Coordinates of C-alpha atoms and ligand atoms in Angstrom, one line a residue:
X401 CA -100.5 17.3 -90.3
X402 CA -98.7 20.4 -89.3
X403 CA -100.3 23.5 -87.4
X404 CA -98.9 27.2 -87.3
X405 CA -100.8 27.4 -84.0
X406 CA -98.4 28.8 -81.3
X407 CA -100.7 27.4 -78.3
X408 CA -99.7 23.6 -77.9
X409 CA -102.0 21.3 -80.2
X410 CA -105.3 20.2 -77.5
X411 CA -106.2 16.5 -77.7
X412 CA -109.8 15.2 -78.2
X413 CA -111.5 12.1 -77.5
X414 CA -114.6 11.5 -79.8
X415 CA -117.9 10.0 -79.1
X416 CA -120.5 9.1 -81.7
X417 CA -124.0 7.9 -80.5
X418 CA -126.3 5.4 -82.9
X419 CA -129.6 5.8 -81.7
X420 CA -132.5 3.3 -83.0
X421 CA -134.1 4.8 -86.0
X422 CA -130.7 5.5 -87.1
X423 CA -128.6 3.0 -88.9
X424 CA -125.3 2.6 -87.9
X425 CA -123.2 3.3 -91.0
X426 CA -124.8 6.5 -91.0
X427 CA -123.3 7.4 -87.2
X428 CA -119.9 6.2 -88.3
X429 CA -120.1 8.5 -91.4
X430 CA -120.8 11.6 -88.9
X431 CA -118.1 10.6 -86.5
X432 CA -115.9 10.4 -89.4
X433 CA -116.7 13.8 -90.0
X434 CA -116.8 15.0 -86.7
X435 CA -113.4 14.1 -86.8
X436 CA -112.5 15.8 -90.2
X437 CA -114.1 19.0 -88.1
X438 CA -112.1 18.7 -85.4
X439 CA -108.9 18.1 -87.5
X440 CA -109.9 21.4 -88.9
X441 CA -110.5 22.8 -85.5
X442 CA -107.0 22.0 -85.1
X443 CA -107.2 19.3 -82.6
X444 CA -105.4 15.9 -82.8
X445 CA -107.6 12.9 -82.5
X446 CA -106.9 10.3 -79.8
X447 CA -109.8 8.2 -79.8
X448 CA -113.2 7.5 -81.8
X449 CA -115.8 5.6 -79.9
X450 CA -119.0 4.4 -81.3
X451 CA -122.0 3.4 -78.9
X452 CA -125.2 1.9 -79.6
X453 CA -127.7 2.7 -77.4
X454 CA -131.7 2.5 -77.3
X455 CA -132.2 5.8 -75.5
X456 CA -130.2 9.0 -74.8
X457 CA -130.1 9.6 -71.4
X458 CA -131.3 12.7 -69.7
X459 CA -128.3 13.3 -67.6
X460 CA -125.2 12.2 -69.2
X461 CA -126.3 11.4 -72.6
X462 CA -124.9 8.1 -72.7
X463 CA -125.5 6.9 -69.1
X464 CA -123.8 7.1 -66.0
X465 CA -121.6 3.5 -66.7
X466 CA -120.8 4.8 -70.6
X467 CA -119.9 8.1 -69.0
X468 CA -117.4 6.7 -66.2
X469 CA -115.8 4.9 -69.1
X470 CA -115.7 7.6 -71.0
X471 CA -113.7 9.2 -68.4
X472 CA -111.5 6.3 -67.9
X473 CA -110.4 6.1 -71.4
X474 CA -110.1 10.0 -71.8
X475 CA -107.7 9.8 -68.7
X476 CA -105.8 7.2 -69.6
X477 CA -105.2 8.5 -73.2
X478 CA -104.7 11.6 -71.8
X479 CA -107.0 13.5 -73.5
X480 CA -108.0 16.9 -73.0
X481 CA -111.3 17.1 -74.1
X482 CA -114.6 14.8 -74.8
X483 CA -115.9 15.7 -78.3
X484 CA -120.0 14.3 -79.0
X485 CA -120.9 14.1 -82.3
X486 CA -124.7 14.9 -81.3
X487 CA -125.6 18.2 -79.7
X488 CA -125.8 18.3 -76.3
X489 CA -128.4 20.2 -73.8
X490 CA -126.5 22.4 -71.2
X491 CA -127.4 20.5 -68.7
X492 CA -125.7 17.1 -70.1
X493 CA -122.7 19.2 -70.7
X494 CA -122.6 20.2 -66.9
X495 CA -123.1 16.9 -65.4
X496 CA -120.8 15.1 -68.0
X497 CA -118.1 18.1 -67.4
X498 CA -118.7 17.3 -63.5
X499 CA -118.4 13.7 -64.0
X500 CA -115.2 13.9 -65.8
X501 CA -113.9 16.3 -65.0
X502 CA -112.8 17.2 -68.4
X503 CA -114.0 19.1 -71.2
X504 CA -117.0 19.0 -72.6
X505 CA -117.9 19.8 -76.1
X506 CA -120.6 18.8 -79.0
X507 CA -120.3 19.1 -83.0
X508 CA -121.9 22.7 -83.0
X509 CA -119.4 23.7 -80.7
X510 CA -116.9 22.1 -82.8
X511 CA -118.4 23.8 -85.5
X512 CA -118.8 27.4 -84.4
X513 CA -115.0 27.2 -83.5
X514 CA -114.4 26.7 -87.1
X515 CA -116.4 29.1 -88.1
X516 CA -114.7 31.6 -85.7
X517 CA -111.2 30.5 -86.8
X518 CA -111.5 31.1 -90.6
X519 CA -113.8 34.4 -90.4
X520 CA -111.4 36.8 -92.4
X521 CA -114.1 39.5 -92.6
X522 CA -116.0 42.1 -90.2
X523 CA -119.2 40.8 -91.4
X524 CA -118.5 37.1 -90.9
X525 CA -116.4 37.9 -87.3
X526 CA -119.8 39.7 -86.5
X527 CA -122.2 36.8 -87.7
X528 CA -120.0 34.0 -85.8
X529 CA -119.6 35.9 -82.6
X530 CA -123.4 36.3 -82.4
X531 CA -124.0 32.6 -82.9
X532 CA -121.4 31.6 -80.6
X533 CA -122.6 33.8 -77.9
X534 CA -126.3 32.7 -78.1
X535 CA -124.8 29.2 -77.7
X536 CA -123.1 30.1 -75.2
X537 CA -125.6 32.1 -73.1
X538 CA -127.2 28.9 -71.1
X539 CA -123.9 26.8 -70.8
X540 CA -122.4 30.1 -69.3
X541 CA -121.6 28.2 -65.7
X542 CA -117.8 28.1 -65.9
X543 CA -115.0 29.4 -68.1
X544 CA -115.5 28.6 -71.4
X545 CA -112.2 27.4 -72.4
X546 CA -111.9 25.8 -75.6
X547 CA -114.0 28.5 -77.2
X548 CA -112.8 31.7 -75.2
X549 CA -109.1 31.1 -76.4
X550 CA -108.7 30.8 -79.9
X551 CA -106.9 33.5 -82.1
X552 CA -109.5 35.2 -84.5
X553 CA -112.4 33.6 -82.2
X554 CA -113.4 36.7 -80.2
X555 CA -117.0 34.9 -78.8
X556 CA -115.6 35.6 -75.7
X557 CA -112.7 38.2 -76.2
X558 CA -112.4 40.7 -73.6
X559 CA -115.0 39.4 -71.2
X560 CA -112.7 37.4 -68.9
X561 CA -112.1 39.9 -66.3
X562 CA -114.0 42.4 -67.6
X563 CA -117.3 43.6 -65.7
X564 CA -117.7 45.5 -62.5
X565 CA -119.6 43.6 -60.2
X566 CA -123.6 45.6 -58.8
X567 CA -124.5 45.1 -55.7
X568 CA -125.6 41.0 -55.2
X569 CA -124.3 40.6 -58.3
X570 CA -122.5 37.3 -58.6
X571 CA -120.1 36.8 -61.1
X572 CA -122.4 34.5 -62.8
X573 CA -124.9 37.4 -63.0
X574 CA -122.6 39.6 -64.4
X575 CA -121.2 37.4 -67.2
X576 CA -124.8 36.6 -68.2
X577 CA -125.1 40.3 -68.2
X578 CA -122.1 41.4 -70.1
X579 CA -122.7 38.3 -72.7
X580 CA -126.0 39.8 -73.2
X581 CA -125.3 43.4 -73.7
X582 CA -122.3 42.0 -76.4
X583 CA -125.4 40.0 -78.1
X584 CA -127.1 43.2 -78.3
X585 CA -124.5 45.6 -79.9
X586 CA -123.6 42.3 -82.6
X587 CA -127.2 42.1 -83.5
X588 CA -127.2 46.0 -84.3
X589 CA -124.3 45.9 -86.1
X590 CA -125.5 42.9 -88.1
X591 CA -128.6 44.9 -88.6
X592 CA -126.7 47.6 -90.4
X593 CA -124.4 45.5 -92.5
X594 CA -127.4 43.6 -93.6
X595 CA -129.5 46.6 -94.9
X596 CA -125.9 47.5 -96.2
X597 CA -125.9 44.3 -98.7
X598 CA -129.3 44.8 -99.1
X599 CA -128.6 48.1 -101.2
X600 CA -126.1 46.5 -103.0
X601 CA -128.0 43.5 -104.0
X602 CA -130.9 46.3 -105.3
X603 CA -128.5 48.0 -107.7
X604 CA -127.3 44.5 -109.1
X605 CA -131.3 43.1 -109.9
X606 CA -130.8 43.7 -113.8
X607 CA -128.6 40.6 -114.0
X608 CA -129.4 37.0 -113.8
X609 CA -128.6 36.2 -110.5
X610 CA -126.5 32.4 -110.3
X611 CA -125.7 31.0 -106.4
X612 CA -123.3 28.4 -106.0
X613 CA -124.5 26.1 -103.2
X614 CA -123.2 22.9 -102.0
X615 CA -121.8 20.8 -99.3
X616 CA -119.0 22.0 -97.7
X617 CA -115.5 21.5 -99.6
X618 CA -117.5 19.9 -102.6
X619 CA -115.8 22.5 -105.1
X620 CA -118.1 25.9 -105.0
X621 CA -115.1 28.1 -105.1
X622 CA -112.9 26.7 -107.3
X623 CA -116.4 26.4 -110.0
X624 CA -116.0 29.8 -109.0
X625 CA -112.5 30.8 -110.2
X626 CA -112.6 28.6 -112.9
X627 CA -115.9 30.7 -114.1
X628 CA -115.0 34.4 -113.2
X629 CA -111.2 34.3 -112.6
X630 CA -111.6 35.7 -109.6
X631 CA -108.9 34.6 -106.4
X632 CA -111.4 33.4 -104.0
X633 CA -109.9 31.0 -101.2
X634 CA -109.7 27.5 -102.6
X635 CA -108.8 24.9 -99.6
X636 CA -108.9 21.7 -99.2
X637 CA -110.9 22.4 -95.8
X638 CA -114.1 22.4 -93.8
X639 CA -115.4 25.7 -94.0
X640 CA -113.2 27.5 -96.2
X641 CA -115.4 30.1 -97.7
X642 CA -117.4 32.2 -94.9
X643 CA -118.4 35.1 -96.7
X644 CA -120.1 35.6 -100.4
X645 CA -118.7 36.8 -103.2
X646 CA -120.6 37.9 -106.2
X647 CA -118.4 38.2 -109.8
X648 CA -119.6 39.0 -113.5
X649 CA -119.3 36.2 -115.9
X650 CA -120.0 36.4 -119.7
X651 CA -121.5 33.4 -120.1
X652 CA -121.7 34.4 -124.2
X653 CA -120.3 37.6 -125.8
X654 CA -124.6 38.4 -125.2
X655 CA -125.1 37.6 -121.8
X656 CA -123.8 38.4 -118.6
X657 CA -124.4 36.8 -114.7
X658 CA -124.1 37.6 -111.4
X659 CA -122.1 34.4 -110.1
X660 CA -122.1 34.2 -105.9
X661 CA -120.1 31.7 -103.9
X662 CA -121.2 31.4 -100.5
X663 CA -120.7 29.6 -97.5
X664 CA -120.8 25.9 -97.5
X665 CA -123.0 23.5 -95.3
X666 CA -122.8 20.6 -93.4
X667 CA -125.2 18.0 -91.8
X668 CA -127.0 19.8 -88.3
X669 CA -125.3 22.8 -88.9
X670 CA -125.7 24.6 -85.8
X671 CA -129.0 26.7 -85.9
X672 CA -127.4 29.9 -84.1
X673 CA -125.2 30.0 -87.4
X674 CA -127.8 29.2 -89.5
X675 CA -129.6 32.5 -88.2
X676 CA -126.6 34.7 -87.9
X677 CA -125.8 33.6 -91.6
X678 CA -129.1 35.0 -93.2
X679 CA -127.7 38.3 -94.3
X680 CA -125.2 36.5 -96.0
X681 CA -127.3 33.7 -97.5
X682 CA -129.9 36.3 -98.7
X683 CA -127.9 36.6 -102.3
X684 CA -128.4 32.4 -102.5
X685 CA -132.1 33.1 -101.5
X686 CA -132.5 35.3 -104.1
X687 CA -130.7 33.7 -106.9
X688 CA -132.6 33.2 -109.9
X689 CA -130.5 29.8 -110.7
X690 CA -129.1 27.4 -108.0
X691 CA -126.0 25.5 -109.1
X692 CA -125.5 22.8 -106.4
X693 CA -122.1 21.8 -106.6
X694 CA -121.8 18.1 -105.6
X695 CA -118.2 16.6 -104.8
X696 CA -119.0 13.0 -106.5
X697 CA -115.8 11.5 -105.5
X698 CA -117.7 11.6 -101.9
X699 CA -117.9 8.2 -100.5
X700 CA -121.3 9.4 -99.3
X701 CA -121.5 12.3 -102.1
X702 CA -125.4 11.1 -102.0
X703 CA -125.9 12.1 -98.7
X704 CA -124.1 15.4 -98.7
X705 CA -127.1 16.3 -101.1
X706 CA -129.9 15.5 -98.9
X707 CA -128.3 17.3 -96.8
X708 CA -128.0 19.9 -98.9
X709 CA -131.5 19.8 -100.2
X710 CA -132.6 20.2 -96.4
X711 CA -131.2 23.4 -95.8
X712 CA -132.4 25.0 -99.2
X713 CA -135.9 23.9 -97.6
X714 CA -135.2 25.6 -94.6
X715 CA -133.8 28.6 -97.0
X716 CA -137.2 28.4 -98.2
X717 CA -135.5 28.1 -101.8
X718 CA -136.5 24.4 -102.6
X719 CA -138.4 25.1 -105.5
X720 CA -135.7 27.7 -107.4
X721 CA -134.3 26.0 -110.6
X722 CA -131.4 24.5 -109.6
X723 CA -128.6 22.7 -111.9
X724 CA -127.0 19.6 -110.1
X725 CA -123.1 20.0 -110.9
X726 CA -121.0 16.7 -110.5
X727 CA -117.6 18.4 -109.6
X728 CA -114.2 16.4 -109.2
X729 CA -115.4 13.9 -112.2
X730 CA -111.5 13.8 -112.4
X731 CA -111.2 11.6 -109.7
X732 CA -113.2 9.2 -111.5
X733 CA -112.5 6.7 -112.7
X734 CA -113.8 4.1 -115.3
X735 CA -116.3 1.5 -113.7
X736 CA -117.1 3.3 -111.1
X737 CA -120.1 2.9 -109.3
X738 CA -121.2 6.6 -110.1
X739 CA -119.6 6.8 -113.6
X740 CA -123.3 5.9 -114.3
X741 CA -124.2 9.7 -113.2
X742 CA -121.4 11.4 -115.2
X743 CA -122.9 10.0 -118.7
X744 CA -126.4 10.4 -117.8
X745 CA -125.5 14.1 -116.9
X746 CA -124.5 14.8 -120.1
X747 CA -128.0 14.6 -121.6
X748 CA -129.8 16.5 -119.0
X749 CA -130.8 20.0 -119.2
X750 CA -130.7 20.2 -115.2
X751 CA -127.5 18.2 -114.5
X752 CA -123.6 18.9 -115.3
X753 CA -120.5 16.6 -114.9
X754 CA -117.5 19.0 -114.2
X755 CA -114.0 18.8 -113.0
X756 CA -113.9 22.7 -111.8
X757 CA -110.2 21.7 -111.5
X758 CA -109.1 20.5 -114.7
X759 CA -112.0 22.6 -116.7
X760 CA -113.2 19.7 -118.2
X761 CA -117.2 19.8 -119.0
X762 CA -117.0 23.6 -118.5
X763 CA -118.0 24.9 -121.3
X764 CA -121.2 22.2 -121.5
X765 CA -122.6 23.9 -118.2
X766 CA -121.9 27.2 -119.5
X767 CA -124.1 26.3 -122.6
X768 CA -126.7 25.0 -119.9
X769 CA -126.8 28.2 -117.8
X770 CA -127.0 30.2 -121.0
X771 CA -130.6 28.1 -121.7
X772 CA -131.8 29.1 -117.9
X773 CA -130.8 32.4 -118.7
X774 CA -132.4 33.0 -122.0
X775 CA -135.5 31.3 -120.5
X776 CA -135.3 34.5 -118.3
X777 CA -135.7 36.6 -120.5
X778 CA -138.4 37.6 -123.0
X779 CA -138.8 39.4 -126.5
X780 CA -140.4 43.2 -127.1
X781 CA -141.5 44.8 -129.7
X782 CA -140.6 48.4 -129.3
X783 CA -141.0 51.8 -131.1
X784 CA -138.2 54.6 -130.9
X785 CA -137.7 57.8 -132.4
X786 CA -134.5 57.5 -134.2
X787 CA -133.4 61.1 -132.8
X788 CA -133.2 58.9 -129.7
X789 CA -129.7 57.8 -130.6
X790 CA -128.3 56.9 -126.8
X791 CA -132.0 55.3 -126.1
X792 CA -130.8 53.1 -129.4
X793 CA -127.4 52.1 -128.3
X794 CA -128.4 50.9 -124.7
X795 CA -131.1 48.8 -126.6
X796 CA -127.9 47.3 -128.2
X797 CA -125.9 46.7 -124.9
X798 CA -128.9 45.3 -123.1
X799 CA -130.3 43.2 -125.3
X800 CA -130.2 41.0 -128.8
X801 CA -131.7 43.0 -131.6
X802 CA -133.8 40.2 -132.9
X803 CA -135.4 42.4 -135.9
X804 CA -135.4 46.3 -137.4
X805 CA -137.1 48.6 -139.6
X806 CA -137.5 52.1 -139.9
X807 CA -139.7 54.7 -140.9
X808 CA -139.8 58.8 -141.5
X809 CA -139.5 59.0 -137.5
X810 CA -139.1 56.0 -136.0
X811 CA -136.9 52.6 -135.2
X812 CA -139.4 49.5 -135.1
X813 CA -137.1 47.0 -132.8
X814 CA -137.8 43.5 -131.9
X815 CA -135.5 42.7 -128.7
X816 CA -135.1 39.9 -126.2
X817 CA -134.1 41.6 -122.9
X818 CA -134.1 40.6 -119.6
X819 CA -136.9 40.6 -117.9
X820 CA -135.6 43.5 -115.4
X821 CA -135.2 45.7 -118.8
X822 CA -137.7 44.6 -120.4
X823 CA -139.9 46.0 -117.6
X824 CA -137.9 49.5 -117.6
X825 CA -138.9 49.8 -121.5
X826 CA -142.6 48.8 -121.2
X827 CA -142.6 51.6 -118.1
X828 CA -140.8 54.4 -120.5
X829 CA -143.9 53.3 -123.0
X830 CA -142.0 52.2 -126.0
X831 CA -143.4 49.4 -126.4
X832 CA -145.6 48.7 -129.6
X833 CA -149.3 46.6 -129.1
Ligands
LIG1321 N1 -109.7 16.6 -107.8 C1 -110.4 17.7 -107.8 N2 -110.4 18.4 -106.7 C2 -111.2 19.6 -106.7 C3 -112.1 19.9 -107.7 N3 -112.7 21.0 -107.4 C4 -112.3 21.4 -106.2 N4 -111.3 20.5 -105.7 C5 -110.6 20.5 -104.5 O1 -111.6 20.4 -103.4 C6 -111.1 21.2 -102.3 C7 -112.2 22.1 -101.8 O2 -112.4 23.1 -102.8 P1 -113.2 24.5 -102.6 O3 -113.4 25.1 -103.9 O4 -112.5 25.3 -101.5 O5 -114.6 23.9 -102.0 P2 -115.8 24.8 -101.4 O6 -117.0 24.1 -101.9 O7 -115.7 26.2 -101.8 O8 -115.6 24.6 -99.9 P3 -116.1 25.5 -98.6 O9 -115.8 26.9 -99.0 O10 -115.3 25.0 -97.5 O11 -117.6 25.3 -98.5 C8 -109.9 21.9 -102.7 O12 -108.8 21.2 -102.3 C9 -110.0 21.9 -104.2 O13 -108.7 21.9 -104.9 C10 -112.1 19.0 -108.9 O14 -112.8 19.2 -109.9 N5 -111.2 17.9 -108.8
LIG1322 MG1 -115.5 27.8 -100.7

């Protein structure tokens, strides 16, 4: 795999833990994708090591003997760094650094890097520097290498030397106070962008509102493109999408929706993200239809939705419809084990089988979002005075004219509408009971 990083590629060694409780397949799956992350995160891979241990130790994690190896094999494959696929507490990471004397990092460090590498926007840059600087705040010992020094990162840009030291101030004291005051000015600012997308979001409530959510790289943005046309970043890569995008699609020449494609997620995504991402999750919580987008040619594609479903009960969103959307059905192929899903899809009003990038089963899932949507709405009976020809015509764009009559004065209109116009007529009166 090539880089276009200009700082020499870092070297990790990786270290997954299999607790009781926990069976090892599943620790081997997440070091597997620890190591996808830190592929991403631009690092070359020396070393995985799986452990099985009965207790996590309070110093080192693994325990002083596990650690000392750890250090052995990390210097003799010349590593630069010691990647843990669970989180550490600062405390671990200071002793293990100590003990080492390498880097130390955990997958929600791993993670935030990410996160700060691909963060195009202001509003993402914002949210990820926030997160990473409330991570950082009680590991904030030493110099925070591996974080402070990517391009596009910023957690950390322009603090190095920055910082007149008060009097007794050491220089510990004054990071923790400069880190602090940054925290500060990012919250306000998220504040403001957040009431910002918050007033866009109100003018947009006529529509019926669609969220794509799904595991990260399962396929949200390319559904995306294939739906509305529009260019969002397609990559085959953790954490391409950072920001949300919201597109019109006519699902029929009737109906339109708002379509959003948001951020992916990933198993123990770091909770400082979780929180910084709110303001950017709010149009997913919001959404009057879930699509979860699930990448079935996953080895552990079952797992990616638990995962999934765990975070939209966090959201607080677990009981919004929600379509299930088997993406990459292209990859496929006949006998296989979850070919089973694909055809038993097809007959369900709540599940899909799609290849967002071939198009196939497309239009089936645009016929079952229409359903959702016309479930949304509801029919009026409503009585206009035919000198009210622009009141007429806007009855025409923003609804189906189900029935009409007339008489001397008036228009006598059945309509289905949406429910947000329906309410706007009822308020003007028209309606007939
Ligand atoms: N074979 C196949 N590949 C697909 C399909 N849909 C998406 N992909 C590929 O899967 C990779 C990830 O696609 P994205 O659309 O970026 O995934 P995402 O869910 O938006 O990912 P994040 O933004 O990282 O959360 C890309 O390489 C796509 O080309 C599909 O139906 N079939
Ligand atoms: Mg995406």
């Amino acid at each position: 795999m090539t880089h276009s990083t200009e700082v020499p590629q870092e070297s990790a060694l990786l270290v997954g833990l299999s607790l009781p409780g926990v069976p090892t397949w599943e620790a081997e799956e997440s070091l597997d994708e620890l190591a996808r992350l830190a592929d991403t995160a631009t690092l070359a891979i020396l070393e995985k090591v799986l452990q099985n241990r009965r207790r996590i130790d309070p110093t080192y994690y693994v325990g002083k003997g596990k650690a000392e190896e750890l250090r052995d094999l990390a210097i003799s494959c010349d590593a630069d760094m010691i990647i843990f696929d669970n989180d550490l507490s600062p405390a671990q990471m200071r002793n293990l650094e100590k003990l080492t004397d390498k880097r130390i990092l955990d997958r929600s460090a791993i993670i935030l890097d990410i996160f700060a590498r691909h963060a195009k926007t202001r509003t993402a840059q914002v949210q990820v520097e926030l997160a990473q600087l409330n991570y950082l705040m009680p590991r904030l010992t030493r110099q925070w290498s591996h974080l402070s020094r990517q391009a596009g990162g910023g957690a950390i840009r322009g603090m190095g030397a920055a910082g007149v030291r008060g009097p007794g101030e050491t220089q510990l004291e004054i990071d923790r106070r400069l880190v602090r005051g940054r925290i500060g000015q990012l919250q306000r600012e998220l504040d403001r962008i957040a009431s910002q997308m918050a007033t866009s979001r109100k003018s947009r409530v006529d529509s019926f509102r669609v969220a794509l959510v799904g595991y990260t790289n399962a396929g949200k943005s390319t559904l995306m493109r294939a739906l509305s046309g529009s260019d969002v970043l397609v990559q085959d890569r953790l954490f391409a999408t950072l920001g949300s995008t919201t597109r019109a699609v006519e699902v029929d020449p009737r109906h339109k929706i708002l379509l959003t494609d948001t951020v992916g997620f990933i198993r123990r995504l770091p909770h400082h993200l979780f929180a910084s991402f709110r303001a950017t999750l709010e149009e997913t919580i919001e959404a009057d239809l879930l699509l979860h987008v699930v990448d079935l040619s996953h080895p552990h594609y079952d797992h990616q939705m638990e995962t999934v479903q765990s975070v939209l009960n966090d959201l607080g969103v677990e009981d919004r419809p929600t379509l299930t959307v088997f993406n990459k059905i292209d990859q496929i192929g006949e006998g296989d084990e979850v070919e089973g899903h694909v055809r038993a899809a097809m007959g369900q009003p709540d599940r899909a089988a799609i290849s967002a990038h071939t198009g196939a089963g497309l239009d089936v899932l645009l016929e079952k979002i229409l359903v959702r949507c016309q479930e949304h709405e509801v029919t009026l009976d409503l009585r206009i005075p035919q000198a009210e020809g622009r009141l007429l015509s806007q009855l025409h764009e923003q609804g189906e004219i189900l029935e009409q009559s007339y008489d001397a004065e008036d228009a006598h209109l059945r309509v289905r509408l949406s429910r947000a116009w329906a309410q706007r007529w009822e308020l003007e009166r028209f309606e007939l009971n």
